[in-house]
Amino acid sequence: MARQVLKIVAAKKARITVMVVGTWLNQYPGVAREILAGGHELGNHTWSHTNFQALPEDQMLQEVVKCRDALLRHAGTPGDYFRPSKTQYATDQTLRVAGRAGYRTVLSYDVDSLDFTEPGGPAVRANVRPAKAGSIVSMHLGYRSTVEALPGILDDLAARGLRAVTAGTLLGS
C-alpha cells in the first residue's frame, strides 16, 4: 500500500511527511529511501506503535531511540520530527523524551482521517474535508481506505487552493 500512496502523491505533485514505525521500517527497509527520493520527508513514530503516553519514561525513550536508529540505518537520516503513537498531542514528558533522543520538533495533528478504521474511501475523504491551510492531517500508508480516498482528498484540497506539503515546508524549517 505504501508504494500505491507514493504513486498517487507523485501523480498529484503532492509532498508528504511519513512518520514511520520502526518495526514497519525493518519489514520494508527499501521504502524509506523511495520516500526520500520522491521529495518527501521521514519522521519517527516510535518503534512499535504502542500507547506511548502509557509507558514509563525509560520505555518511551527506548521507543524513540530504537526507531531513530532504524531510520538512520535504512534511510541515512533520523528524520527531523517525532510524533508519539496512539495520541494526538504531545505532553511535556513527550517533549522532554523526544529532545533527549535528538528531536527538537514533535508533531501533533488537527485532522484525523480515521483511515486506520477502514471506513472506506468516501468516509476518509469526508473526514479530511475540514482540513485548512496549516492543518496537519493524520493518515496511514497501510490501509485500502487511504488509497481509495487519497486522489479525491488531494483534488478537494486543490479545488480550495491548497496542496499537501511536507512538515518542513509547513513549518518553514
CSV table of N, CA and C in Angstrom, one decimal:
chain,number,residue,atom,x,y,z
A,1,MET,N,0.8,-1.2,0.0
A,1,MET,CA,0.0,0.0,0.0
A,1,MET,C,0.9,1.3,0.0
A,2,ALA,N,2.0,1.2,0.7
A,2,ALA,CA,2.9,2.4,0.7
A,2,ALA,C,3.3,2.9,-0.6
A,3,ARG,N,3.6,1.9,-1.5
A,3,ARG,CA,4.0,2.3,-2.8
A,3,ARG,C,2.8,2.9,-3.6
A,4,GLN,N,1.6,2.4,-3.4
A,4,GLN,CA,0.5,3.0,-4.0
A,4,GLN,C,0.3,4.4,-3.6
A,5,VAL,N,0.4,4.7,-2.3
A,5,VAL,CA,0.3,6.1,-1.8
A,5,VAL,C,1.4,6.9,-2.5
A,6,LEU,N,2.6,6.4,-2.6
A,6,LEU,CA,3.7,7.2,-3.2
A,6,LEU,C,3.4,7.5,-4.6
A,7,LYS,N,2.8,6.6,-5.4
A,7,LYS,CA,2.4,6.8,-6.8
A,7,LYS,C,1.3,7.9,-6.9
A,8,ILE,N,0.4,7.8,-6.0
A,8,ILE,CA,-0.7,8.8,-6.0
A,8,ILE,C,-0.2,10.2,-5.7
A,9,VAL,N,0.6,10.4,-4.7
A,9,VAL,CA,1.1,11.7,-4.4
A,9,VAL,C,2.1,12.2,-5.5
A,10,ALA,N,2.8,11.3,-6.1
A,10,ALA,CA,3.7,11.7,-7.2
A,10,ALA,C,2.8,12.2,-8.4
A,11,ALA,N,1.8,11.5,-8.7
A,11,ALA,CA,0.9,11.9,-9.8
A,11,ALA,C,0.2,13.2,-9.6
A,12,LYS,N,-0.1,13.5,-8.3
A,12,LYS,CA,-0.8,14.7,-7.9
A,12,LYS,C,0.2,15.9,-7.6
A,13,LYS,N,1.5,15.6,-7.7
A,13,LYS,CA,2.6,16.5,-7.3
A,13,LYS,C,2.4,17.0,-5.9
A,14,ALA,N,2.1,16.1,-5.0
A,14,ALA,CA,2.0,16.5,-3.6
A,14,ALA,C,3.2,16.0,-2.9
A,15,ARG,N,3.5,16.6,-1.7
A,15,ARG,CA,4.6,16.1,-0.9
A,15,ARG,C,4.0,15.8,0.5
A,16,ILE,N,4.6,14.8,1.1
A,16,ILE,CA,4.1,14.3,2.4
A,16,ILE,C,5.3,14.1,3.4
A,17,THR,N,5.0,14.0,4.6
A,17,THR,CA,5.9,13.6,5.7
A,17,THR,C,5.4,12.3,6.2
A,18,VAL,N,6.2,11.2,6.1
A,18,VAL,CA,5.8,9.9,6.5
A,18,VAL,C,6.4,9.7,7.9
A,19,MET,N,5.6,9.5,8.9
A,19,MET,CA,6.1,9.2,10.2
A,19,MET,C,6.1,7.7,10.3
A,20,VAL,N,7.3,7.1,10.3
A,20,VAL,CA,7.4,5.7,10.3
A,20,VAL,C,7.5,5.0,11.6
A,21,VAL,N,7.0,3.8,11.7
A,21,VAL,CA,7.1,3.0,12.8
A,21,VAL,C,8.3,2.0,12.6
A,22,GLY,N,9.2,1.9,13.5
A,22,GLY,CA,10.5,1.2,13.3
A,22,GLY,C,10.3,-0.3,12.9
A,23,THR,N,9.3,-1.0,13.5
A,23,THR,CA,9.1,-2.4,13.1
A,23,THR,C,8.7,-2.5,11.6
A,24,TRP,N,7.8,-1.5,11.2
A,24,TRP,CA,7.4,-1.5,9.8
A,24,TRP,C,8.6,-1.2,8.9
A,25,LEU,N,9.4,-0.2,9.3
A,25,LEU,CA,10.6,0.1,8.5
A,25,LEU,C,11.6,-1.1,8.4
A,26,ASN,N,11.7,-1.8,9.4
A,26,ASN,CA,12.6,-3.0,9.3
A,26,ASN,C,12.0,-4.1,8.4
A,27,GLN,N,10.7,-4.1,8.3
A,27,GLN,CA,10.0,-5.0,7.4
A,27,GLN,C,10.1,-4.6,5.9
A,28,TYR,N,10.1,-3.3,5.7
A,28,TYR,CA,10.1,-2.7,4.4
A,28,TYR,C,11.2,-1.7,4.3
A,29,PRO,N,12.5,-2.1,4.4
A,29,PRO,CA,13.6,-1.1,4.5
A,29,PRO,C,13.8,-0.3,3.3
A,30,GLY,N,13.5,-0.8,2.1
A,30,GLY,CA,13.7,0.0,0.9
A,30,GLY,C,12.8,1.1,0.7
A,31,VAL,N,11.6,1.1,1.3
A,31,VAL,CA,10.6,2.1,1.1
A,31,VAL,C,11.1,3.5,1.7
A,32,ALA,N,11.9,3.4,2.7
A,32,ALA,CA,12.4,4.7,3.3
A,32,ALA,C,13.1,5.5,2.2
A,33,ARG,N,14.0,4.9,1.5
A,33,ARG,CA,14.7,5.7,0.5
A,33,ARG,C,13.8,6.1,-0.7
A,34,GLU,N,12.8,5.3,-1.0
A,34,GLU,CA,11.9,5.7,-2.0
A,34,GLU,C,11.1,6.9,-1.6
A,35,ILE,N,10.7,7.0,-0.3
A,35,ILE,CA,10.0,8.1,0.2
A,35,ILE,C,10.9,9.4,0.0
A,36,LEU,N,12.1,9.3,0.4
A,36,LEU,CA,13.0,10.4,0.3
A,36,LEU,C,13.3,10.8,-1.1
A,37,ALA,N,13.5,9.8,-2.0
A,37,ALA,CA,13.7,10.0,-3.4
A,37,ALA,C,12.6,10.7,-4.1
A,38,GLY,N,11.4,10.6,-3.6
A,38,GLY,CA,10.2,11.2,-4.1
A,38,GLY,C,10.0,12.7,-3.6
A,39,GLY,N,11.0,13.1,-2.8
A,39,GLY,CA,10.9,14.5,-2.4
A,39,GLY,C,10.1,14.7,-1.1
A,40,HIS,N,9.8,13.6,-0.4
A,40,HIS,CA,9.1,13.6,0.8
A,40,HIS,C,10.0,13.5,2.0
A,41,GLU,N,9.4,13.6,3.2
A,41,GLU,CA,10.2,13.6,4.4
A,41,GLU,C,9.9,12.3,5.3
A,42,LEU,N,10.8,12.0,6.1
A,42,LEU,CA,10.6,10.9,7.1
A,42,LEU,C,10.6,11.4,8.5
A,43,GLY,N,9.9,10.8,9.4
A,43,GLY,CA,9.9,11.2,10.8
A,43,GLY,C,9.7,9.9,11.6
A,44,ASN,N,9.9,10.1,12.9
A,44,ASN,CA,9.9,9.0,13.8
A,44,ASN,C,8.5,8.9,14.5
A,45,HIS,N,7.9,7.7,14.4
A,45,HIS,CA,6.6,7.5,15.0
A,45,HIS,C,6.7,6.3,16.0
A,46,THR,N,7.8,6.1,16.7
A,46,THR,CA,8.1,5.1,17.7
A,46,THR,C,8.5,3.8,17.0
A,47,TRP,N,9.0,2.9,17.8
A,47,TRP,CA,9.5,1.6,17.4
A,47,TRP,C,8.3,0.7,17.1
A,48,SER,N,7.4,0.6,18.0
A,48,SER,CA,6.4,-0.5,17.9
A,48,SER,C,4.9,0.0,17.9
A,49,HIS,N,4.7,1.3,17.8
A,49,HIS,CA,3.4,1.9,17.7
A,49,HIS,C,2.5,1.5,18.9
A,50,THR,N,3.1,1.5,20.1
A,50,THR,CA,2.4,1.2,21.3
A,50,THR,C,1.8,2.5,21.8
A,51,ASN,N,1.0,2.4,22.9
A,51,ASN,CA,0.4,3.5,23.5
A,51,ASN,C,1.4,4.3,24.3
A,52,PHE,N,2.0,5.3,23.6
A,52,PHE,CA,3.2,5.9,24.0
A,52,PHE,C,3.1,6.6,25.4
A,53,GLN,N,1.9,7.3,25.6
A,53,GLN,CA,1.7,8.1,26.8
A,53,GLN,C,1.6,7.1,28.0
A,54,ALA,N,1.3,5.9,27.8
A,54,ALA,CA,1.1,4.9,28.9
A,54,ALA,C,2.4,4.3,29.4
A,55,LEU,N,3.5,4.6,28.7
A,55,LEU,CA,4.8,3.9,29.0
A,55,LEU,C,5.5,4.7,30.1
A,56,PRO,N,6.3,4.0,30.9
A,56,PRO,CA,7.2,4.7,31.8
A,56,PRO,C,8.3,5.5,30.9
A,57,GLU,N,8.8,6.5,31.4
A,57,GLU,CA,9.7,7.4,30.6
A,57,GLU,C,10.9,6.6,30.0
A,58,ASP,N,11.5,5.7,30.7
A,58,ASP,CA,12.6,5.0,30.1
A,58,ASP,C,12.2,4.1,28.9
A,59,GLN,N,11.0,3.6,29.0
A,59,GLN,CA,10.5,2.8,27.8
A,59,GLN,C,10.1,3.8,26.7
A,60,MET,N,9.6,5.0,27.0
A,60,MET,CA,9.3,6.0,26.0
A,60,MET,C,10.6,6.2,25.2
A,61,LEU,N,11.7,6.5,25.9
A,61,LEU,CA,12.9,6.8,25.3
A,61,LEU,C,13.4,5.7,24.4
A,62,GLN,N,13.3,4.4,24.9
A,62,GLN,CA,13.7,3.3,24.1
A,62,GLN,C,12.9,3.2,22.8
A,63,GLU,N,11.6,3.5,22.8
A,63,GLU,CA,10.7,3.5,21.6
A,63,GLU,C,11.2,4.5,20.6
A,64,VAL,N,11.6,5.7,21.1
A,64,VAL,CA,12.1,6.8,20.2
A,64,VAL,C,13.4,6.5,19.6
A,65,VAL,N,14.3,6.1,20.5
A,65,VAL,CA,15.7,5.8,20.1
A,65,VAL,C,15.8,4.6,19.1
A,66,LYS,N,15.1,3.6,19.4
A,66,LYS,CA,15.1,2.4,18.6
A,66,LYS,C,14.6,2.7,17.1
A,67,CYS,N,13.6,3.5,17.0
A,67,CYS,CA,13.1,3.9,15.7
A,67,CYS,C,14.1,4.9,15.1
A,68,ARG,N,14.6,5.8,15.8
A,68,ARG,CA,15.6,6.7,15.3
A,68,ARG,C,16.8,6.0,14.7
A,69,ASP,N,17.2,5.0,15.4
A,69,ASP,CA,18.4,4.2,14.9
A,69,ASP,C,18.0,3.4,13.6
A,70,ALA,N,16.8,2.9,13.6
A,70,ALA,CA,16.3,2.2,12.3
A,70,ALA,C,16.2,3.2,11.2
A,71,LEU,N,15.8,4.4,11.4
A,71,LEU,CA,15.8,5.4,10.4
A,71,LEU,C,17.2,5.7,9.9
A,72,LEU,N,18.1,5.8,10.8
A,72,LEU,CA,19.5,6.1,10.4
A,72,LEU,C,20.0,4.9,9.6
A,73,ARG,N,19.8,3.7,10.0
A,73,ARG,CA,20.3,2.5,9.3
A,73,ARG,C,19.7,2.4,7.9
A,74,HIS,N,18.4,2.6,7.8
A,74,HIS,CA,17.7,2.3,6.5
A,74,HIS,C,17.6,3.5,5.6
A,75,ALA,N,17.6,4.7,6.1
A,75,ALA,CA,17.4,5.9,5.3
A,75,ALA,C,18.5,6.9,5.4
A,76,GLY,N,19.5,6.7,6.3
A,76,GLY,CA,20.6,7.6,6.4
A,76,GLY,C,20.3,8.9,7.1
A,77,THR,N,19.1,9.0,7.7
A,77,THR,CA,18.7,10.1,8.5
A,77,THR,C,17.7,9.7,9.6
A,78,PRO,N,17.8,10.4,10.7
A,78,PRO,CA,16.9,10.1,11.8
A,78,PRO,C,15.5,10.7,11.6
A,79,GLY,N,15.4,11.6,10.6
A,79,GLY,CA,14.2,12.4,10.4
A,79,GLY,C,14.2,13.6,11.3
A,80,ASP,N,13.5,14.6,10.9
A,80,ASP,CA,13.5,15.8,11.7
A,80,ASP,C,12.5,15.9,12.8
A,81,TYR,N,11.5,15.0,12.7
A,81,TYR,CA,10.3,15.1,13.6
A,81,TYR,C,10.0,13.8,14.3
A,82,PHE,N,9.4,14.0,15.4
A,82,PHE,CA,8.9,12.8,16.2
A,82,PHE,C,7.4,13.1,16.4
A,83,ARG,N,6.6,12.0,16.3
A,83,ARG,CA,5.2,12.1,16.7
A,83,ARG,C,4.9,10.8,17.5
A,84,PRO,N,4.4,11.1,18.7
A,84,PRO,CA,4.1,9.9,19.6
A,84,PRO,C,2.9,9.1,19.0
A,85,SER,N,3.0,7.8,19.2
A,85,SER,CA,1.9,6.9,18.7
A,85,SER,C,0.7,6.9,19.6
A,86,LYS,N,-0.4,6.6,19.0
A,86,LYS,CA,-1.7,6.5,19.7
A,86,LYS,C,-2.1,7.6,20.6
A,87,THR,N,-1.7,8.8,20.2
A,87,THR,CA,-2.0,10.0,20.9
A,87,THR,C,-2.0,11.2,19.9
A,88,GLN,N,-2.9,12.2,20.1
A,88,GLN,CA,-2.9,13.3,19.2
A,88,GLN,C,-1.9,14.4,19.6
A,89,TYR,N,-1.8,14.6,20.9
A,89,TYR,CA,-0.9,15.7,21.3
A,89,TYR,C,0.2,15.2,22.2
A,90,ALA,N,1.3,16.0,22.2
A,90,ALA,CA,2.4,15.7,23.0
A,90,ALA,C,2.3,16.3,24.4
A,91,THR,N,2.7,15.6,25.3
A,91,THR,CA,2.8,16.1,26.7
A,91,THR,C,4.1,16.7,26.9
A,92,ASP,N,4.3,17.4,28.1
A,92,ASP,CA,5.6,17.9,28.4
A,92,ASP,C,6.6,16.7,28.5
A,93,GLN,N,6.2,15.6,29.0
A,93,GLN,CA,7.1,14.4,29.1
A,93,GLN,C,7.5,14.0,27.8
A,94,THR,N,6.6,13.9,26.8
A,94,THR,CA,6.9,13.5,25.4
A,94,THR,C,7.9,14.5,24.8
A,95,LEU,N,7.7,15.8,25.0
A,95,LEU,CA,8.7,16.7,24.5
A,95,LEU,C,10.1,16.5,25.1
A,96,ARG,N,10.1,16.3,26.4
A,96,ARG,CA,11.4,16.0,27.1
A,96,ARG,C,12.1,14.8,26.5
A,97,VAL,N,11.3,13.7,26.4
A,97,VAL,CA,11.9,12.4,25.9
A,97,VAL,C,12.4,12.6,24.5
A,98,ALA,N,11.5,13.2,23.6
A,98,ALA,CA,11.9,13.4,22.2
A,98,ALA,C,13.2,14.2,22.1
A,99,GLY,N,13.3,15.3,23.0
A,99,GLY,CA,14.5,16.1,23.0
A,99,GLY,C,15.7,15.3,23.4
A,100,ARG,N,15.6,14.4,24.4
A,100,ARG,CA,16.7,13.6,24.8
A,100,ARG,C,17.2,12.7,23.6
A,101,ALA,N,16.3,12.3,22.7
A,101,ALA,CA,16.6,11.4,21.6
A,101,ALA,C,17.1,12.3,20.4
A,102,GLY,N,17.1,13.6,20.5
A,102,GLY,CA,17.6,14.4,19.5
A,102,GLY,C,16.5,15.1,18.6
A,103,TYR,N,15.3,15.0,19.0
A,103,TYR,CA,14.2,15.6,18.2
A,103,TYR,C,13.8,16.9,18.8
A,104,ARG,N,14.0,18.0,18.1
A,104,ARG,CA,13.6,19.3,18.6
A,104,ARG,C,12.1,19.6,18.3
A,105,THR,N,11.5,18.9,17.3
A,105,THR,CA,10.1,19.2,16.9
A,105,THR,C,9.3,17.9,17.1
A,106,VAL,N,8.2,18.1,17.8
A,106,VAL,CA,7.2,17.0,18.0
A,106,VAL,C,5.9,17.4,17.3
A,107,LEU,N,5.5,16.6,16.4
A,107,LEU,CA,4.2,16.9,15.6
A,107,LEU,C,3.0,16.4,16.3
A,108,SER,N,1.9,17.2,16.2
A,108,SER,CA,0.6,16.8,16.5
A,108,SER,C,-0.2,16.9,15.2
A,109,TYR,N,-1.5,16.6,15.3
A,109,TYR,CA,-2.3,16.7,14.1
A,109,TYR,C,-3.7,17.3,14.5
A,110,ASP,N,-4.3,18.0,13.6
A,110,ASP,CA,-5.6,18.6,13.9
A,110,ASP,C,-6.7,18.0,13.1
A,111,VAL,N,-6.4,17.2,12.1
A,111,VAL,CA,-7.4,16.5,11.4
A,111,VAL,C,-7.1,15.0,11.4
A,112,ASP,N,-8.0,14.2,11.8
A,112,ASP,CA,-7.8,12.7,11.8
A,112,ASP,C,-8.7,12.1,10.8
A,113,SER,N,-8.0,11.4,9.8
A,113,SER,CA,-8.8,10.8,8.7
A,113,SER,C,-9.5,9.5,9.2
A,114,LEU,N,-9.1,9.0,10.3
A,114,LEU,CA,-9.6,7.7,10.8
A,114,LEU,C,-9.5,6.6,9.7
A,115,ASP,N,-8.6,6.7,8.8
A,115,ASP,CA,-8.4,5.7,7.8
A,115,ASP,C,-8.0,4.3,8.3
A,116,PHE,N,-7.4,4.3,9.5
A,116,PHE,CA,-6.9,3.0,10.1
A,116,PHE,C,-8.1,2.2,10.5
A,117,THR,N,-9.3,2.8,10.6
A,117,THR,CA,-10.5,2.0,10.9
A,117,THR,C,-11.2,1.4,9.7
A,118,GLU,N,-10.6,1.6,8.5
A,118,GLU,CA,-11.1,1.1,7.2
A,118,GLU,C,-12.5,1.4,7.0
A,119,PRO,N,-12.9,2.7,7.1
A,119,PRO,CA,-14.3,3.0,6.9
A,119,PRO,C,-14.7,3.1,5.4
A,120,GLY,N,-13.7,3.0,4.5
A,120,GLY,CA,-14.0,3.2,3.1
A,120,GLY,C,-13.5,4.6,2.6
A,121,GLY,N,-13.1,4.7,1.3
A,121,GLY,CA,-12.6,5.9,0.8
A,121,GLY,C,-13.5,7.1,1.0
A,122,PRO,N,-14.8,7.0,0.7
A,122,PRO,CA,-15.7,8.2,0.8
A,122,PRO,C,-15.7,8.7,2.3
A,123,ALA,N,-15.7,7.8,3.3
A,123,ALA,CA,-15.7,8.3,4.7
A,123,ALA,C,-14.4,9.0,5.0
A,124,VAL,N,-13.3,8.4,4.6
A,124,VAL,CA,-12.0,9.0,4.8
A,124,VAL,C,-11.9,10.4,4.2
A,125,ARG,N,-12.4,10.5,3.0
A,125,ARG,CA,-12.4,11.8,2.3
A,125,ARG,C,-13.2,12.8,3.0
A,126,ALA,N,-14.4,12.4,3.5
A,126,ALA,CA,-15.2,13.3,4.3
A,126,ALA,C,-14.5,13.7,5.6
A,127,ASN,N,-13.8,12.8,6.2
A,127,ASN,CA,-13.1,13.1,7.5
A,127,ASN,C,-12.0,14.1,7.3
A,128,VAL,N,-11.5,14.2,6.1
A,128,VAL,CA,-10.4,15.1,5.8
A,128,VAL,C,-10.9,16.5,5.3
A,129,ARG,N,-12.1,16.5,4.9
A,129,ARG,CA,-12.7,17.7,4.4
A,129,ARG,C,-12.5,19.0,5.2
A,130,PRO,N,-12.5,18.9,6.6
A,130,PRO,CA,-12.3,20.1,7.4
A,130,PRO,C,-10.8,20.7,7.3
A,131,ALA,N,-9.9,20.0,6.7
A,131,ALA,CA,-8.5,20.5,6.6
A,131,ALA,C,-8.5,21.9,6.0
A,132,LYS,N,-7.6,22.7,6.6
A,132,LYS,CA,-7.5,24.1,6.1
A,132,LYS,C,-6.0,24.4,6.0
A,133,ALA,N,-5.7,25.6,5.5
A,133,ALA,CA,-4.3,26.0,5.4
A,133,ALA,C,-3.6,25.8,6.8
A,134,GLY,N,-2.5,25.1,6.8
A,134,GLY,CA,-1.8,24.9,8.1
A,134,GLY,C,-2.2,23.6,8.8
A,135,SER,N,-3.2,22.9,8.4
A,135,SER,CA,-3.6,21.7,9.0
A,135,SER,C,-2.6,20.6,8.9
A,136,ILE,N,-2.5,19.8,9.9
A,136,ILE,CA,-1.7,18.5,9.8
A,136,ILE,C,-2.7,17.4,9.9
A,137,VAL,N,-2.7,16.6,8.8
A,137,VAL,CA,-3.7,15.5,8.7
A,137,VAL,C,-3.0,14.2,9.0
A,138,SER,N,-3.7,13.4,9.9
A,138,SER,CA,-3.2,12.1,10.2
A,138,SER,C,-3.8,11.1,9.2
A,139,MET,N,-2.9,10.4,8.4
A,139,MET,CA,-3.3,9.4,7.5
A,139,MET,C,-2.2,8.3,7.6
A,140,HIS,N,-2.5,7.1,7.1
A,140,HIS,CA,-1.6,6.0,7.2
A,140,HIS,C,-1.4,5.3,5.9
A,141,LEU,N,-0.2,4.7,5.7
A,141,LEU,CA,0.2,4.1,4.5
A,141,LEU,C,-0.4,2.7,4.2
A,142,GLY,N,-0.8,2.0,5.2
A,142,GLY,CA,-1.2,0.6,5.1
A,142,GLY,C,-2.6,0.2,5.0
A,143,TYR,N,-3.5,1.1,4.5
A,143,TYR,CA,-4.9,0.8,4.5
A,143,TYR,C,-5.5,1.1,3.1
A,144,ARG,N,-6.4,0.2,2.7
A,144,ARG,CA,-7.1,0.3,1.5
A,144,ARG,C,-7.9,1.6,1.4
A,145,SER,N,-8.5,2.0,2.5
A,145,SER,CA,-9.3,3.2,2.6
A,145,SER,C,-8.5,4.5,2.3
A,146,THR,N,-7.3,4.4,2.7
A,146,THR,CA,-6.4,5.6,2.4
A,146,THR,C,-6.1,5.7,0.9
A,147,VAL,N,-5.8,4.6,0.3
A,147,VAL,CA,-5.5,4.5,-1.1
A,147,VAL,C,-6.8,5.0,-1.9
A,148,GLU,N,-7.9,4.5,-1.5
A,148,GLU,CA,-9.2,4.9,-2.2
A,148,GLU,C,-9.5,6.4,-2.1
A,149,ALA,N,-9.2,6.9,-0.9
A,149,ALA,CA,-9.6,8.3,-0.6
A,149,ALA,C,-8.6,9.4,-1.1
A,150,LEU,N,-7.3,9.0,-1.2
A,150,LEU,CA,-6.3,10.0,-1.4
A,150,LEU,C,-6.4,10.8,-2.7
A,151,PRO,N,-6.7,10.2,-3.8
A,151,PRO,CA,-6.8,11.1,-5.0
A,151,PRO,C,-7.9,12.2,-4.8
A,152,GLY,N,-9.0,11.8,-4.3
A,152,GLY,CA,-10.1,12.7,-4.1
A,152,GLY,C,-9.7,13.8,-3.0
A,153,ILE,N,-9.0,13.4,-2.0
A,153,ILE,CA,-8.6,14.3,-1.0
A,153,ILE,C,-7.7,15.4,-1.6
A,154,LEU,N,-6.7,14.9,-2.4
A,154,LEU,CA,-5.8,15.9,-3.0
A,154,LEU,C,-6.5,16.8,-4.0
A,155,ASP,N,-7.5,16.3,-4.7
A,155,ASP,CA,-8.3,17.1,-5.6
A,155,ASP,C,-9.1,18.1,-4.9
A,156,ASP,N,-9.7,17.7,-3.7
A,156,ASP,CA,-10.5,18.6,-2.9
A,156,ASP,C,-9.6,19.7,-2.4
A,157,LEU,N,-8.4,19.4,-1.9
A,157,LEU,CA,-7.5,20.5,-1.5
A,157,LEU,C,-7.2,21.4,-2.6
A,158,ALA,N,-6.9,20.9,-3.8
A,158,ALA,CA,-6.5,21.8,-4.9
A,158,ALA,C,-7.7,22.7,-5.3
A,159,ALA,N,-8.9,22.1,-5.2
A,159,ALA,CA,-10.1,22.9,-5.6
A,159,ALA,C,-10.2,24.1,-4.6
A,160,ARG,N,-9.7,24.0,-3.4
A,160,ARG,CA,-9.8,25.1,-2.5
A,160,ARG,C,-8.5,25.9,-2.4
A,161,GLY,N,-7.6,25.7,-3.4
A,161,GLY,CA,-6.3,26.4,-3.5
A,161,GLY,C,-5.3,26.0,-2.5
A,162,LEU,N,-5.4,24.7,-2.0
A,162,LEU,CA,-4.5,24.2,-1.0
A,162,LEU,C,-3.7,23.0,-1.7
A,163,ARG,N,-2.6,22.6,-1.0
A,163,ARG,CA,-1.9,21.5,-1.5
A,163,ARG,C,-1.2,20.8,-0.3
A,164,ALA,N,-1.0,19.5,-0.5
A,164,ALA,CA,-0.2,18.8,0.5
A,164,ALA,C,1.2,19.1,0.5
A,165,VAL,N,1.8,19.4,1.6
A,165,VAL,CA,3.2,19.8,1.7
A,165,VAL,C,3.9,19.0,2.8
A,166,THR,N,5.2,18.9,2.9
A,166,THR,CA,5.9,18.3,4.0
A,166,THR,C,5.8,19.2,5.2
A,167,ALA,N,6.0,18.5,6.3
A,167,ALA,CA,6.0,19.3,7.6
A,167,ALA,C,7.1,20.4,7.6
A,168,GLY,N,8.2,20.1,7.0
A,168,GLY,CA,9.3,21.1,6.9
A,168,GLY,C,8.8,22.3,6.1
A,169,THR,N,8.1,22.1,5.0
A,169,THR,CA,7.6,23.2,4.3
A,169,THR,C,6.6,24.0,5.1
A,170,LEU,N,5.7,23.2,5.7
A,170,LEU,CA,4.6,23.8,6.5
A,170,LEU,C,5.2,24.7,7.6
A,171,LEU,N,6.2,24.1,8.3
A,171,LEU,CA,6.8,24.8,9.5
A,171,LEU,C,7.9,25.8,9.1
A,172,GLY,N,8.3,25.8,7.8
A,172,GLY,CA,9.4,26.7,7.4
A,172,GLY,C,10.7,26.3,7.9
A,173,SER,N,10.9,25.0,8.1
A,173,SER,CA,12.2,24.5,8.6
A,173,SER,C,13.0,23.8,7.5
